[in-house]
Tab-separated table of C-alpha atoms and ligand atoms in Angstrom:
chain	number	residue	atom	x	y	z
A	27	MET	CA	-129.011	114.378	141.833
A	28	LEU	CA	-126.985	112.837	139.072
A	29	LEU	CA	-128.887	110.455	135.885
A	30	ASP	CA	-126.390	108.126	134.179
A	31	ILE	CA	-127.692	108.325	130.571
A	32	HIS	CA	-125.903	105.496	128.294
A	33	THR	CA	-126.567	106.662	125.050
A	34	GLY	CA	-126.162	104.364	122.017
A	35	SER	CA	-125.698	106.503	119.293
A	36	ARG	CA	-123.861	109.479	117.975
A	37	VAL	CA	-127.095	111.218	117.399
A	38	GLU	CA	-129.980	110.699	119.723
A	39	LEU	CA	-132.835	111.750	121.837
A	40	VAL	CA	-133.528	110.326	125.434
A	41	ASP	CA	-136.809	110.420	126.798
A	42	ILE	CA	-135.565	111.186	130.842
A	43	THR	CA	-138.982	112.605	131.889
A	44	THR	CA	-139.627	109.283	134.125
A	45	GLN	CA	-136.406	109.757	135.961
A	46	VAL	CA	-137.058	113.447	136.474
A	47	GLU	CA	-140.500	112.972	138.186
A	48	GLU	CA	-139.114	110.235	140.308
A	49	HIS	CA	-136.151	112.723	141.968
A	50	VAL	CA	-138.994	115.620	142.435
A	51	ARG	CA	-140.811	113.229	144.080
A	52	ASP	CA	-138.562	112.009	146.288
A	53	SER	CA	-137.440	115.447	147.248
A	54	THR	CA	-139.221	116.952	149.561
A	55	ILE	CA	-139.402	120.100	147.482
A	56	ARG	CA	-143.108	120.376	146.960
A	57	ASN	CA	-143.587	123.894	145.103
A	58	GLY	CA	-140.807	125.241	143.148
A	59	LEU	CA	-138.445	124.666	140.379
A	60	CYS	CA	-136.581	121.964	138.717
A	61	VAL	CA	-133.985	122.935	136.709
A	62	ILE	CA	-132.406	119.765	134.388
A	63	SER	CA	-128.548	120.170	132.965
A	64	THR	CA	-126.357	118.285	131.323
A	65	ARG	CA	-122.622	118.160	132.052
A	66	HIS	CA	-121.157	117.823	128.316
A	67	SER	CA	-120.983	120.626	125.368
A	68	THR	CA	-121.757	117.897	123.072
A	69	THR	CA	-125.083	117.232	124.621
A	70	SER	CA	-128.128	119.114	125.232
A	71	ILE	CA	-131.310	119.295	127.271
A	72	VAL	CA	-134.486	120.105	125.135
A	73	ILE	CA	-138.119	119.869	126.001
A	74	ASN	CA	-140.566	118.757	123.254
A	75	GLU	CA	-143.120	116.020	122.385
A	76	ASN	CA	-142.167	112.206	122.304
A	77	GLU	CA	-143.321	111.207	118.998
A	78	SER	CA	-140.972	109.713	116.570
A	79	GLY	CA	-141.803	111.031	113.534
A	80	LEU	CA	-141.129	114.771	115.363
A	81	CYS	CA	-137.559	113.016	116.817
A	82	SER	CA	-136.292	112.116	113.864
A	83	ASP	CA	-137.438	115.504	111.898
A	84	ILE	CA	-135.610	117.052	114.573
A	85	LEU	CA	-132.498	115.399	114.434
A	86	ASN	CA	-132.743	115.661	110.282
A	87	MET	CA	-132.913	119.668	110.588
A	88	LEU	CA	-129.836	119.873	113.181
A	89	GLU	CA	-128.312	117.690	109.806
A	90	ARG	CA	-129.386	120.293	107.498
A	91	LEU	CA	-128.294	123.213	109.634
A	92	ILE	CA	-125.247	121.638	110.833
A	93	PRO	CA	-124.055	119.090	108.575
A	94	PRO	CA	-120.636	117.421	109.999
A	95	SER	CA	-117.010	117.796	108.987
A	96	ALA	CA	-118.408	121.482	107.417
A	97	GLY	CA	-114.862	123.050	107.007
A	98	TYR	CA	-115.143	124.306	111.010
A	99	ASP	CA	-112.426	125.734	112.702
A	100	HIS	CA	-112.683	123.203	115.699
A	101	ASP	CA	-112.441	120.127	113.630
A	102	ARG	CA	-108.505	120.546	113.176
A	103	MET	CA	-108.163	119.410	117.114
A	104	ASP	CA	-111.618	117.466	117.971
A	105	ASN	CA	-113.510	115.960	114.967
A	106	ASN	CA	-116.567	116.927	116.271
A	107	ALA	CA	-117.438	120.859	115.896
A	108	ASP	CA	-121.023	120.145	114.698
A	109	ALA	CA	-121.789	118.095	117.894
A	110	HIS	CA	-120.590	121.296	119.685
A	111	LEU	CA	-122.398	123.796	117.516
A	112	LYS	CA	-125.723	121.664	117.462
A	113	ALA	CA	-125.362	122.100	121.478
A	114	VAL	CA	-124.991	125.543	121.283
A	115	LEU	CA	-127.812	125.611	118.940
A	116	LEU	CA	-130.377	123.772	121.874
A	117	GLY	CA	-128.811	124.886	124.758
A	118	SER	CA	-127.492	122.932	127.991
A	119	SER	CA	-130.062	123.187	130.486
A	120	GLU	CA	-134.163	123.495	131.231
A	121	THR	CA	-135.707	124.880	134.111
A	122	VAL	CA	-139.659	123.222	134.754
A	123	PRO	CA	-141.960	124.942	137.756
A	124	VAL	CA	-142.453	122.301	140.003
A	125	ILE	CA	-146.471	122.821	141.920
A	126	ASP	CA	-148.241	119.926	144.112
A	127	GLY	CA	-144.627	118.026	143.955
A	128	LYS	CA	-145.017	117.993	140.334
A	129	LEU	CA	-143.806	118.998	137.383
A	130	VAL	CA	-145.745	121.526	135.263
A	131	LEU	CA	-145.336	120.234	131.980
A	132	GLY	CA	-147.875	120.185	129.011
A	133	THR	CA	-149.871	117.397	127.739
A	134	TRP	CA	-147.582	117.014	125.015
A	135	GLN	CA	-144.291	117.741	126.856
A	136	GLN	CA	-141.630	115.535	127.856
A	137	ILE	CA	-138.292	116.409	128.923
A	138	PHE	CA	-135.272	114.895	126.436
A	139	PHE	CA	-131.547	114.479	126.517
A	140	ALA	CA	-130.100	115.002	123.356
A	141	GLU	CA	-126.752	113.026	122.317
A	142	LEU	CA	-125.007	115.090	119.510
A	143	ASP	CA	-121.649	113.074	119.677
A	144	GLY	CA	-122.118	109.623	120.991
A	145	PRO	CA	-122.436	107.089	122.292
A	146	ARG	CA	-120.954	107.913	125.249
A	147	HIS	CA	-121.300	107.492	128.876
A	148	ARG	CA	-123.487	110.782	129.871
A	149	ASN	CA	-124.606	112.117	133.163
A	150	VAL	CA	-127.497	114.938	133.786
A	151	ASP	CA	-127.887	116.987	136.707
A	152	VAL	CA	-131.629	117.351	138.289
A	153	THR	CA	-131.780	120.524	141.047
A	154	VAL	CA	-135.242	120.825	142.725
A	155	LEU	CA	-134.940	124.494	144.631
A	156	GLY	CA	-138.177	125.766	146.640
A	157	LYS	CA	-139.970	124.725	149.516
A	158	ASP	CA	-141.556	122.095	151.668
B	219	ZN	ZN1	-114.562	118.992	120.999
């Protein structure tokens, strides 16, 4: 199943937990794994707390660690090396257990799509594997 995501900023965290939960519920899988993966090399999937201060802390951390236009080789042909490097740091997928038809997430855990070179139209694959 493919999620359509339209991002509104260059860098942004989009909470996709509800859409992923809906797909798990609509699948026939009761026990197994849910893999959430992005198809883009300048986006990531992250699990953490959806608290607005923390979300801006995460984005500010990325800007400090990997500032834009800091002399990267890739910027010579495509001016978005910082977005690729941030995506390398955060990773392109997450895997969450599914038990009794529900995602196993902690109380303060949400699934985020991380846009790192938006705004753009993006796709995220949600794949549920396991037994009915
Ligand atoms: Zn690029």
